[in-house]
Amino acid sequence: MDESFADFCENPQEISLIQNSMPPNLLVVKSMTKFYASAGLRLGFCAGSPSVIDKLRAFQTPWPLGSAQIECGIFLCTNTENYAEQSRIYVQKLKQHFRRILLDSFPELYSIPSEAPYFLIRNDTSVPLAERLLIEKHICVRDCGNYPGLSSPRWIRVVVRKEQDQDRLFQALHQILHPSQKVLEKTLKFPAVMRKKKTPALMLQGTCSNAGKSILTAAFCRILLQDGYQAAPFKAQNMALNSGVTADGLEMGRAQILQAEACRLDPDVRMNPILLKPSSETGSQVIVSGKPVGNMRVREYFSRKRELFETVKASYDSLSSEVDAMILEGAGSPGEINLKKSDIVNMRMAEYAQAPVLLVGDIDRGGVYASFLGTYGTFEPWERDLLKGFIVNKFRGDPSLLSSAHEDMLRYTGKPVVGVVDYLKDLILPEEDSVNFSWIHPVPKLDQTIDCVLIAFPHISNFTDFTPLELEADVILRKIHSAEEFGNPDLILLPGSKSVASDMEFLRETHLDEKILQAASQGTSIAGICGGMQLMGLLVQDPYGIESAPGAETAGLGLLPLVTQLQKEKILRQTVLEFRHHLLRGYEIHHGESSLNGKAISAEDCMTGPDGRLLGIQKSHLFACYLHGIFDDDAFRRIFLNEVRLRSGLQALPGDRTASYNPEISLNRLADHVRERINMKQIYRWMGLK
């Protein structure tokens, strides 16, 4: 062996000992290219007794190697994960699986015992298996008829493959060798037929958060619906402060609610079995199957992931059994190598669902092809098998200009870019569901507009409450984080909050509380939804430690005589109430129960639910309500905005509706564009639908 190679081997002393003990007539040649499945590595070694190696070296010709190959060889030979032993154990397990089924189900086939990573099988029938398997089943095995001594009887050679590949081979062999046997699935002896075929599925993963997975998932849901398939969305684990409530009072991510709408299905918590609502930098409220199970720090949650994955799989199996196809969404990036071992939402979920994967990248932020290649580089072989192609998202320009990059992607990875989706303007849908947020693209504005500021709390939740305001030609909506950005607004919006105490502290630290109180004293319109309503009150009490320390009390802005107490049980329900001859429709997600402190508010200014609970107040320029989604109502939104206009010295706009918030139109427009830009025939083939 070359001394320079021995220098970086894991145990050169052991190799030297083996060399010295080898008989002089024995040489062992190892190809690292083959052993490590690293095409193009061009590394290997020959081990033998020192005397023989010395003689061979005299005839050795130069073998040029690049520095990258040498570094790769050093890495492979010095890795501490014991690749060789793990590979031997894994291959042995696969071989045992193969031998067991072959022996039990195919007595006419005999496998020669060996330690090689393939099987030499004697075919004691007259059936030309290699030919039949290739032509009828598109499975290639080696016909050994031209091997000396193996021409009669017929012999074939089969490489060791994963269990699902073996099972496919066994299923094909059963159909070829036992065509007359009409055996019930439960009586067959090999798992390929016993295992129930999963519902056709497709999974969208992203190179990063906000790559556009949620919207594209909705697009595929609508495309399938248009093509006559009843699909359902699924996201195993969603981290979002933006959630909604189902008709049966269970909580789930708003993105999956939109995707359900794309399928024309009622929202169902099985579509999003785990929802994480961050409450701090290192902790979240954990919601399982629509109900909160507590606040957990990261390590505690990770320790329960295996248990929670069983809940995820049960939800998926139950939902998928009721539809024609499933469209799954991943989370974050599947390339986060520190999260792979505990993954339950990306590749592990795709593996369970038997779903082909498309990787989505955001070209608008730059570096999309590097992101594709970097993510692909972190994939293990089984993950690369699941990945079918790439989608370039949010493109501005002529897609034909990207053709050379797509050729390079195919050459580097063997996976095609299946489509380029434009950065669609004026799409009246939230761009992504995540802890961060962005608005829909605004419509052209009138000369006389309402200056509206949204206070962007650190723990803001359900920001989509205000998305419909962007559709109004007389509203300029500004998201602000500091007093310097405040200006002189006509309307101040206080959104929902996952941690009212922390967000009240944020208002004080940034002096935004002073700005809000000064504006209120001048008659500026203020609207608070859910947590924003609680902040407008006098006091928020937390006796059970739901959002802060047990027993903590937080003084609010004092704009309304409200005292709120956070309860153990979260209220989750869809609600309709009548207020000033108008029906308000929305949904509730809150721990707090608010009550009036004193008699400063008249009954006619109060919004009460069917059960008599206080759900809101409108007193002069102050509006507070627990219901999310009330501004989705075009008529109510115009009534509200016209009142703001009048207080600001502007004329009310004519008509009872001045804009239409209709996601249905946008979903169809999105689906039509994606269908035009993506090879749906190929995707249907991958899914097994056509």
XYZ file of C-alpha atoms in Angstrom:
690
model
C 0.000 0.000 0.000
C 1.116 3.521 -0.792
C 2.450 5.141 2.411
C 0.723 8.462 1.655
C -2.611 6.660 1.576
C -1.853 4.795 4.803
C -1.120 8.110 6.505
C -4.757 9.152 6.450
C -6.434 5.783 6.938
C -8.483 5.342 10.088
C -6.133 2.716 11.506
C -2.883 2.441 9.494
C -1.305 0.188 12.153
C -4.062 -2.359 11.691
C -3.664 -2.222 7.921
C 0.082 -2.726 8.279
C -0.556 -5.746 10.529
C -2.911 -7.221 7.918
C -0.331 -6.673 5.196
C 2.396 -8.413 7.131
C 0.166 -11.416 7.842
C -1.048 -11.861 4.262
C 0.302 -14.765 2.208
C 2.574 -13.612 -0.614
C 0.215 -14.909 -3.294
C -2.813 -12.862 -2.111
C -3.766 -9.326 -3.155
C -6.877 -7.443 -1.993
C -8.021 -4.571 -4.205
C -10.532 -2.076 -2.842
C -12.319 0.564 -4.927
C -13.413 3.469 -2.759
C -15.480 4.702 -5.681
C -17.600 1.550 -5.498
C -17.597 1.099 -1.749
C -18.631 4.669 -0.937
C -20.862 5.042 -4.016
C -18.888 8.152 -5.000
C -18.831 8.279 -8.785
C -15.743 9.982 -10.174
C -13.703 9.664 -6.981
C -11.106 7.436 -8.731
C -9.540 6.326 -5.463
C -8.703 2.872 -4.192
C -5.929 0.742 -2.826
C -4.271 -2.617 -3.170
C -3.207 -4.533 -0.039
C -0.725 -7.360 -0.077
C 2.475 -8.545 1.516
C 5.195 -5.830 1.553
C 7.453 -7.799 -0.771
C 4.765 -8.109 -3.451
C 3.694 -4.464 -3.080
C 7.308 -3.330 -3.525
C 7.577 -5.274 -6.780
C 4.264 -3.931 -8.055
C 5.236 -0.363 -7.251
C 8.079 -0.632 -9.781
C 5.456 -1.034 -12.496
C 3.032 1.552 -11.087
C 2.140 4.350 -13.491
C 1.266 7.897 -12.353
C -2.361 8.346 -11.362
C -3.380 12.036 -11.367
C -5.801 13.141 -8.635
C -7.267 16.542 -7.900
C -7.146 18.135 -4.476
C -10.924 17.737 -4.096
C -10.637 13.979 -4.630
C -7.791 13.714 -2.135
C -9.714 15.714 0.486
C -12.755 13.527 -0.102
C -10.648 10.404 0.337
C -9.207 11.731 3.599
C -12.707 12.510 4.866
C -14.051 9.076 3.991
C -11.157 7.232 5.588
C -11.106 9.264 8.782
C -14.827 9.546 9.476
C -15.893 8.323 12.905
C -19.320 6.998 11.988
C -17.964 3.551 11.084
C -19.486 3.603 7.640
C -18.139 0.201 6.685
C -19.662 -1.603 9.652
C -22.979 0.216 9.358
C -23.101 -0.631 5.654
C -22.411 -4.301 6.329
C -25.172 -4.435 8.954
C -27.637 -2.645 6.690
C -26.889 -4.828 3.669
C -27.121 -7.960 5.802
C -30.556 -6.887 7.017
C -31.723 -6.334 3.437
C -30.348 -9.715 2.385
C -32.158 -11.472 5.223
C -35.410 -9.833 4.147
C -34.835 -10.993 0.573
C -33.874 -14.583 1.462
C -36.818 -15.016 3.821
C -39.412 -14.018 1.246
C -37.701 -15.897 -1.591
C -37.621 -19.098 0.482
C -41.221 -18.750 1.703
C -42.899 -17.739 -1.537
C -40.800 -18.957 -4.473
C -39.563 -22.568 -4.106
C -38.726 -22.621 -7.835
C -35.992 -20.022 -7.258
C -32.800 -20.805 -5.359
C -30.317 -18.208 -4.101
C -26.656 -19.207 -3.770
C -25.357 -18.255 -0.283
C -22.717 -15.548 -0.442
C -21.389 -12.489 1.326
C -21.585 -10.339 -1.819
C -24.048 -7.425 -2.062
C -26.086 -9.240 -4.709
C -27.923 -12.533 -5.178
C -27.114 -15.214 -7.733
C -30.427 -17.002 -8.292
C -31.051 -20.275 -10.096
C -34.333 -20.289 -12.006
C -35.681 -23.847 -12.107
C -38.525 -22.875 -14.459
C -38.590 -22.372 -18.215
C -39.694 -18.753 -17.803
C -37.143 -16.218 -19.134
C -37.350 -14.063 -16.019
C -34.854 -11.366 -16.973
C -36.636 -10.711 -20.248
C -40.172 -10.857 -18.793
C -39.309 -8.608 -15.844
C -37.829 -5.967 -18.137
C -40.561 -5.968 -20.789
C -43.622 -6.411 -18.569
C -42.626 -4.828 -15.275
C -39.793 -2.438 -16.233
C -37.486 -4.126 -13.716
C -33.943 -4.862 -14.813
C -32.000 -7.854 -13.455
C -28.836 -9.432 -14.885
C -29.316 -12.359 -17.251
C -26.340 -14.649 -16.542
C -26.889 -16.874 -19.587
C -23.586 -15.787 -21.160
C -21.577 -16.478 -18.003
C -19.395 -19.620 -18.256
C -21.197 -22.490 -16.522
C -24.425 -20.526 -15.912
C -26.235 -21.003 -19.218
C -28.331 -23.959 -18.043
C -30.418 -23.917 -15.963
C -31.265 -20.230 -16.234
C -29.503 -17.926 -13.763
C -30.147 -14.292 -12.893
C -28.288 -11.857 -10.673
C -30.166 -9.381 -8.466
C -28.511 -6.492 -6.665
C -29.329 -5.747 -3.019
C -31.877 -2.934 -2.909
C -34.124 -1.307 -0.314
C -37.031 -3.326 1.047
C -39.657 -1.468 -0.961
C -37.697 -2.193 -4.159
C -37.381 -5.846 -3.200
C -41.091 -6.011 -2.500
C -41.842 -4.583 -5.928
C -39.667 -7.304 -7.476
C -41.447 -10.011 -5.483
C -44.821 -8.706 -6.532
C -43.722 -8.809 -10.185
C -42.311 -12.359 -9.769
C -45.593 -13.508 -8.252
C -47.554 -12.157 -11.214
C -45.186 -13.779 -13.727
C -44.593 -17.155 -12.070
C -48.019 -17.641 -10.424
C -50.430 -15.902 -12.833
C -53.318 -18.256 -12.125
C -53.248 -17.760 -8.363
C -55.965 -15.330 -7.316
C -54.727 -14.953 -3.780
C -56.338 -12.547 -1.330
C -54.003 -9.786 -0.146
C -54.035 -10.936 3.456
C -52.854 -14.454 2.535
C -49.831 -13.361 0.511
C -46.518 -13.892 2.206
C -44.613 -10.806 1.107
C -45.196 -7.247 2.293
C -45.468 -5.650 -1.137
C -48.996 -6.874 -1.595
C -49.916 -7.053 2.066
C -49.032 -3.398 2.603
C -51.979 -1.169 1.748
C -51.105 1.265 -0.996
C -51.045 4.839 0.236
C -53.343 7.487 -1.207
C -51.610 9.270 -4.129
C -49.710 12.211 -2.717
C -47.372 15.073 -3.538
C -45.203 17.039 -1.114
C -43.879 20.580 -1.488
C -40.778 21.457 0.507
C -38.775 24.673 0.445
C -35.150 25.701 0.497
C -36.121 28.130 3.279
C -39.090 29.600 5.089
C -41.282 31.929 2.992
C -40.225 30.257 -0.263
C -43.902 30.062 -1.189
C -44.760 26.495 -0.137
C -48.115 27.399 1.395
C -49.446 29.251 -1.631
C -48.182 26.619 -4.083
C -49.767 23.899 -1.959
C -53.059 25.770 -2.295
C -52.465 26.011 -6.057
C -51.998 22.257 -6.442
C -55.049 21.628 -4.260
C -57.161 23.772 -6.594
C -55.659 22.230 -9.766
C -56.572 18.747 -8.565
C -60.076 19.943 -7.726
C -60.435 21.433 -11.218
C -59.319 18.106 -12.703
C -61.957 16.148 -10.833
C -59.938 14.881 -7.852
C -60.931 15.489 -4.252
C -57.630 16.445 -2.633
C -56.863 17.472 0.938
C -53.943 19.525 2.323
C -51.678 18.330 5.102
C -48.899 19.896 7.150
C -47.660 17.720 9.988
C -46.222 20.573 12.032
C -46.795 24.264 11.511
C -45.080 27.055 13.448
C -47.296 30.103 13.169
C -48.988 32.736 15.245
C -51.660 32.917 12.575
C -54.368 30.368 13.333
C -58.080 29.820 12.885
C -60.876 27.777 14.400
C -62.833 24.948 12.814
C -66.599 24.580 13.052
C -66.148 22.106 15.917
C -64.036 24.557 17.932
C -60.533 23.250 17.234
C -57.479 25.337 16.359
C -55.322 24.975 13.241
C -53.008 27.023 11.034
C -54.600 29.638 8.771
C -52.510 28.428 5.824
C -54.177 25.010 5.972
C -57.574 26.721 6.263
C -56.839 28.525 2.985
C -55.650 25.260 1.428
C -58.851 23.539 2.584
C -60.776 26.328 0.874
C -58.782 25.597 -2.296
C -60.072 22.005 -2.046
C -63.585 23.261 -1.158
C -63.404 21.317 2.080
C -64.304 22.415 5.581
C -61.171 23.059 7.681
C -60.226 19.921 9.613
C -57.540 19.725 12.322
C -56.310 16.490 10.766
C -54.861 18.750 8.061
C -52.544 20.322 10.663
C -52.205 17.954 13.642
C -49.439 19.952 15.362
C -49.431 23.737 15.634
C -46.641 25.583 17.444
C -47.337 29.156 18.538
C -44.068 30.788 19.683
C -44.367 32.493 23.047
C -40.663 33.256 23.544
C -37.335 32.917 21.755
C -37.013 29.301 22.907
C -40.539 28.140 23.677
C -43.993 27.700 22.165
C -47.519 26.799 23.021
C -48.034 23.318 21.591
C -51.422 22.533 20.065
C -52.093 18.890 19.200
C -55.154 17.854 17.204
C -56.624 21.302 17.700
C -56.210 21.581 21.469
C -53.406 23.177 23.510
C -51.385 20.685 25.556
C -49.122 23.231 27.231
C -46.130 25.490 26.755
C -42.865 23.710 25.978
C -39.295 24.761 25.548
C -37.456 23.417 22.537
C -35.737 20.486 24.279
C -38.957 19.315 25.911
C -40.797 19.418 22.608
C -38.009 17.554 20.807
C -38.089 14.828 23.455
C -41.759 14.212 22.629
C -41.450 14.238 18.849
C -41.423 10.463 18.435
C -44.649 10.208 20.408
C -46.201 13.115 18.495
C -45.261 11.544 15.160
C -47.670 8.723 15.937
C -50.439 11.319 16.263
C -49.324 12.871 12.979
C -49.408 9.528 11.161
C -52.823 8.664 12.583
C -54.195 12.021 11.397
C -52.710 11.502 7.947
C -54.038 7.964 7.582
C -57.511 8.986 8.681
C -57.710 12.025 6.382
C -56.084 10.389 3.359
C -58.537 7.467 3.481
C -61.373 9.892 2.663
C -59.915 11.633 -0.425
C -58.424 10.895 -3.850
C -55.091 12.627 -3.248
C -53.058 14.417 -0.589
C -50.987 17.586 -1.055
C -48.437 17.857 1.741
C -46.467 20.918 2.776
C -43.100 20.774 4.475
C -41.751 23.273 6.990
C -38.665 25.472 6.878
C -35.980 23.591 4.971
C -35.304 19.839 4.758
C -31.603 20.705 4.582
C -31.325 21.709 8.260
C -28.881 18.978 9.233
C -29.262 19.642 12.968
C -32.991 18.808 12.737
C -32.901 15.728 10.517
C -32.828 13.157 13.305
C -36.019 14.552 14.840
C -37.787 15.369 11.571
C -41.520 14.668 11.438
C -42.599 17.252 8.869
C -40.284 17.055 5.846
C -38.618 13.961 4.373
C -39.732 11.555 7.124
C -43.324 12.589 6.500
C -42.836 12.255 2.735
C -41.402 8.776 3.278
C -44.391 7.757 5.395
C -46.880 9.153 2.882
C -44.937 7.651 -0.050
C -45.092 11.132 -1.568
C -42.828 12.385 -4.357
C -41.212 15.677 -3.317
C -40.803 18.954 -5.191
C -38.329 21.461 -3.747
C -39.445 25.107 -3.994
C -36.981 28.001 -4.105
C -37.564 31.777 -3.998
C -35.615 33.334 -6.872
C -36.728 36.841 -5.853
C -34.386 36.806 -2.854
C -31.481 35.496 -4.964
C -29.241 32.433 -4.877
C -32.023 30.002 -5.726
C -29.879 27.488 -7.645
C -27.175 27.507 -4.986
C -29.952 26.851 -2.457
C -31.236 23.940 -4.534
C -27.777 22.408 -4.810
C -26.931 23.030 -1.157
C -30.161 21.427 0.023
C -29.699 18.483 -2.336
C -26.168 18.055 -0.993
C -27.507 17.396 2.512
C -29.839 14.611 1.335
C -29.155 10.971 2.039
C -29.741 8.490 -0.821
C -33.290 7.655 0.294
C -34.122 11.376 0.414
C -32.756 11.889 -3.087
C -34.963 9.045 -4.256
C -38.022 10.881 -2.912
C -37.013 14.191 -4.529
C -38.372 14.394 -8.064
C -37.618 17.959 -9.091
C -37.415 21.676 -8.385
C -39.794 24.644 -8.704
C -38.432 28.164 -9.170
C -40.887 30.517 -7.468
C -41.517 34.302 -7.522
C -39.751 34.912 -10.846
C -39.861 38.279 -12.636
C -38.988 38.112 -16.326
C -38.669 35.697 -19.225
C -38.428 32.067 -17.990
C -36.528 31.014 -21.139
C -33.504 32.909 -19.797
C -33.177 30.246 -17.099
C -32.816 27.270 -19.463
C -29.028 26.938 -19.118
C -29.308 26.909 -15.317
C -31.948 24.202 -15.552
C -29.680 22.100 -17.757
C -26.948 22.456 -15.144
C -29.356 21.422 -12.370
C -30.287 18.280 -14.291
C -26.630 17.476 -14.930
C -25.578 18.035 -11.299
C -28.481 16.283 -9.585
C -30.296 14.186 -12.177
C -33.489 16.016 -11.156
C -35.357 18.436 -13.470
C -36.670 21.911 -12.806
C -40.356 21.191 -13.399
C -41.570 24.771 -13.569
C -41.039 28.497 -13.069
C -43.826 30.355 -11.248
C -44.110 34.126 -11.608
C -44.149 36.684 -8.834
C -47.890 37.258 -9.175
C -49.035 40.819 -8.532
C -52.378 41.689 -6.967
C -52.880 38.160 -5.675
C -55.380 38.605 -2.868
C -53.924 35.891 -0.666
C -51.388 36.017 2.180
C -47.990 35.168 0.710
C -46.922 32.737 3.416
C -48.019 31.561 6.838
C -45.176 31.970 9.303
C -44.010 33.955 12.277
C -43.113 36.749 9.861
C -45.730 38.185 7.548
C -46.285 40.349 4.520
C -49.231 42.009 2.837
C -51.002 41.259 -0.381
C -50.065 43.602 -3.194
C -52.003 46.889 -2.770
C -54.534 48.233 -5.231
C -54.264 51.756 -6.751
C -55.189 54.361 -4.145
C -57.466 57.389 -4.171
C -56.212 60.906 -3.529
C -57.972 61.095 -0.146
C -56.960 58.019 1.807
C -57.029 56.878 5.418
C -53.571 56.615 6.943
C -53.752 53.391 8.933
C -50.940 52.076 11.149
C -50.699 48.523 12.408
C -48.606 48.156 15.552
C -46.367 45.166 14.793
C -46.065 43.510 18.209
C -43.176 41.065 18.672
C -45.828 38.388 19.421
C -48.374 39.464 16.812
C -50.934 36.830 15.864
C -53.636 36.553 13.214
C -52.299 39.446 11.158
C -54.555 38.319 8.295
C -57.425 39.999 10.170
C -56.338 43.173 8.369
C -55.444 41.780 4.943
C -58.828 42.843 3.440
C -58.109 46.496 4.311
C -55.363 46.487 1.683
C -58.018 45.928 -0.981
C -59.680 49.248 -0.211
C -58.683 52.118 -2.476
C -58.997 54.608 0.389
C -56.689 52.822 2.869
C -52.910 53.087 3.173
C -51.789 50.413 5.597
C -48.436 50.804 7.348
C -46.807 48.227 9.594
C -44.699 50.002 12.240
C -42.293 48.947 14.991
C -41.274 52.246 16.586
C -42.562 55.655 17.692
C -40.485 57.313 14.954
C -42.641 55.587 12.312
C -45.953 56.581 13.936
C -46.726 59.788 12.050
C -50.244 61.225 12.230
C -52.554 58.276 11.456
C -56.311 58.299 10.979
C -56.654 54.716 12.278
C -54.523 52.733 14.740
C -54.797 48.939 14.661
C -53.842 46.826 17.675
C -53.711 43.196 16.448
C -53.914 39.901 18.287
C -51.063 38.961 20.596
C -49.714 35.660 21.850
C -48.218 37.379 24.884
C -50.121 40.484 25.943
C -47.800 41.227 28.886
C -44.664 41.134 26.721
C -46.251 43.200 23.981
C -47.454 45.818 26.490
C -43.860 46.064 27.696
C -42.810 46.523 24.056
C -45.242 49.457 23.718
C -43.744 51.112 26.795
C -40.118 50.494 25.814
C -40.663 51.984 22.355
C -42.854 54.828 23.698
C -45.569 53.753 21.304
C -47.958 53.723 24.273
C -47.487 57.483 24.600
C -48.170 57.977 20.894
C -51.337 55.859 21.055
C -52.685 57.647 24.152
C -51.962 61.076 22.681
C -53.738 60.128 19.435
C -56.707 58.718 21.393
C -57.061 61.993 23.318
C -57.338 63.792 19.962
C -60.134 61.494 18.748
C -58.087 59.258 16.437
C -59.869 55.995 15.607
C -58.416 52.936 17.334
C -59.383 49.297 16.750
C -58.144 46.343 18.811
C -58.795 42.696 17.958
C -58.514 39.949 20.615
C -55.180 40.664 22.357
C -55.413 44.217 21.049
C -58.777 44.547 22.803
C -57.223 43.334 26.064
C -54.405 45.896 25.718
C -56.970 48.681 25.341
C -58.340 47.835 28.805
C -57.219 48.638 32.330
C -55.687 45.378 33.478
C -54.781 41.858 32.312
C -54.551 39.259 35.079
C -52.730 35.949 34.623
C -53.498 33.859 37.748
C -52.498 30.538 36.148
C -49.325 31.639 34.359
C -50.719 31.217 30.831
C -48.592 33.928 29.206
C -46.403 35.153 32.069
C -45.571 34.306 35.688
C -48.503 32.881 37.727
C -50.382 35.707 39.415
C -48.834 38.414 37.257
C -50.860 41.504 36.406
C -50.224 43.831 33.480
C -51.601 47.342 33.267
C -53.086 48.104 29.856
C -53.456 51.349 27.963
C -56.564 52.258 29.952
C -58.589 53.351 26.928
C -61.565 51.182 27.934
C -62.844 50.123 31.397
C -62.015 46.454 30.838
C -60.413 43.925 33.147
C -59.284 40.679 31.546
C -58.446 37.446 33.325
C -56.630 34.664 31.468
C -58.283 31.283 32.047
C -56.779 27.796 31.844
C -59.092 26.696 29.045
C -58.732 28.420 25.687
C -61.949 29.526 23.990
C -62.053 28.204 20.420
C -65.250 28.727 18.484
C -66.859 30.291 15.459
C -69.224 33.059 16.526
C -71.974 35.184 15.023
C -73.349 38.179 16.917
C -75.633 41.079 16.074
C -74.377 44.587 16.743
C -76.135 47.756 15.648
C -78.285 45.901 13.099
C -75.305 44.179 11.501
C -74.231 40.546 11.811
C -70.587 40.152 12.770
C -69.132 36.784 11.814
C -65.750 35.556 12.971
C -63.918 33.148 15.207
C -62.553 33.296 18.747
C -59.104 32.155 19.915
C -58.349 33.467 23.395
C -57.675 32.500 27.004
C -58.954 35.828 28.308
C -62.388 36.647 29.636
C -63.057 40.382 29.777
C -65.555 42.236 31.936
C -66.522 45.859 32.462
C -65.068 47.706 35.424
C -67.744 50.239 36.337
C -70.654 51.596 34.303
C -68.828 53.889 31.894
C -70.002 51.814 28.909
C -73.678 51.554 28.006
C -75.291 48.267 26.972
C -75.887 49.538 23.449
C -72.112 50.018 22.998
C -71.374 46.408 23.989
C -71.090 43.375 21.732
C -72.319 40.236 23.462
C -72.311 36.671 22.276
C -75.320 34.338 22.193
C -74.346 33.160 25.691
C -74.160 36.704 27.089
C -70.341 36.960 27.170
C -68.804 40.362 26.525
C -67.085 40.101 23.134
C -66.479 43.711 22.241
C -67.113 47.427 22.674
C -67.539 50.338 20.313
C -67.552 53.699 22.043
C -67.106 56.733 19.837
C -63.701 56.378 18.111
C -62.699 53.258 20.091
C -63.500 49.801 18.690
C -62.514 46.551 20.441
C -63.622 43.024 19.578
C -62.600 39.429 20.316
C -63.697 38.157 16.888
C -61.040 37.478 14.277
C -62.021 37.752 10.619
C -64.738 40.407 10.935
C -63.108 42.634 8.297
C -63.490 39.839 5.723
C -67.114 41.022 5.456
C -67.127 43.578 2.599
C -70.230 45.428 3.855
C -69.113 45.719 7.495
C -65.618 46.767 6.432
C -67.031 49.689 4.416
C -69.302 50.791 7.270
C -66.326 50.775 9.643
C -64.019 52.655 7.250
C -66.623 55.278 6.409
C -66.977 56.033 10.132
C -63.186 56.489 10.300
C -63.304 58.788 7.251
C -65.962 61.002 8.799
C -63.984 61.338 12.042
C -60.941 62.330 9.970
C -62.833 65.045 8.122
C -63.255 63.089 4.887
C -66.431 62.230 3.028
C -67.793 58.702 3.236
C -67.433 56.689 0.046
C -70.728 55.878 -1.678
C -72.069 52.348 -1.854
C -72.302 49.588 0.706
C -69.321 47.676 -0.771
C -66.251 49.209 -2.381
C -64.010 46.133 -2.641
C -64.471 42.397 -2.754
C -62.404 40.101 -0.585
C -62.921 36.847 -2.499
C -60.094 34.313 -2.210
C -61.972 32.062 -4.656
C -61.087 34.312 -7.603
C -57.433 34.461 -6.568
C -57.225 30.690 -6.057
C -58.476 30.053 -9.576
C -56.096 32.635 -11.006
C -53.189 31.104 -9.100
C -54.101 27.573 -10.210
C -54.366 28.630 -13.858
C -50.906 30.210 -13.777
C -49.244 27.263 -12.017
C -50.888 24.822 -14.437
C -49.495 26.854 -17.353
C -45.959 26.892 -15.925
C -45.602 23.375 -14.490
C -45.654 19.976 -16.185
C -48.756 18.588 -14.493
C -48.783 15.419 -16.608
C -45.407 14.450 -15.186
C -46.491 15.306 -11.647
C -49.619 13.179 -12.019
C -47.439 10.281 -13.201
C -45.196 10.681 -10.154
C -48.271 10.682 -7.938
C -49.700 7.635 -9.690
C -52.879 9.438 -10.765
C -52.425 9.276 -14.540
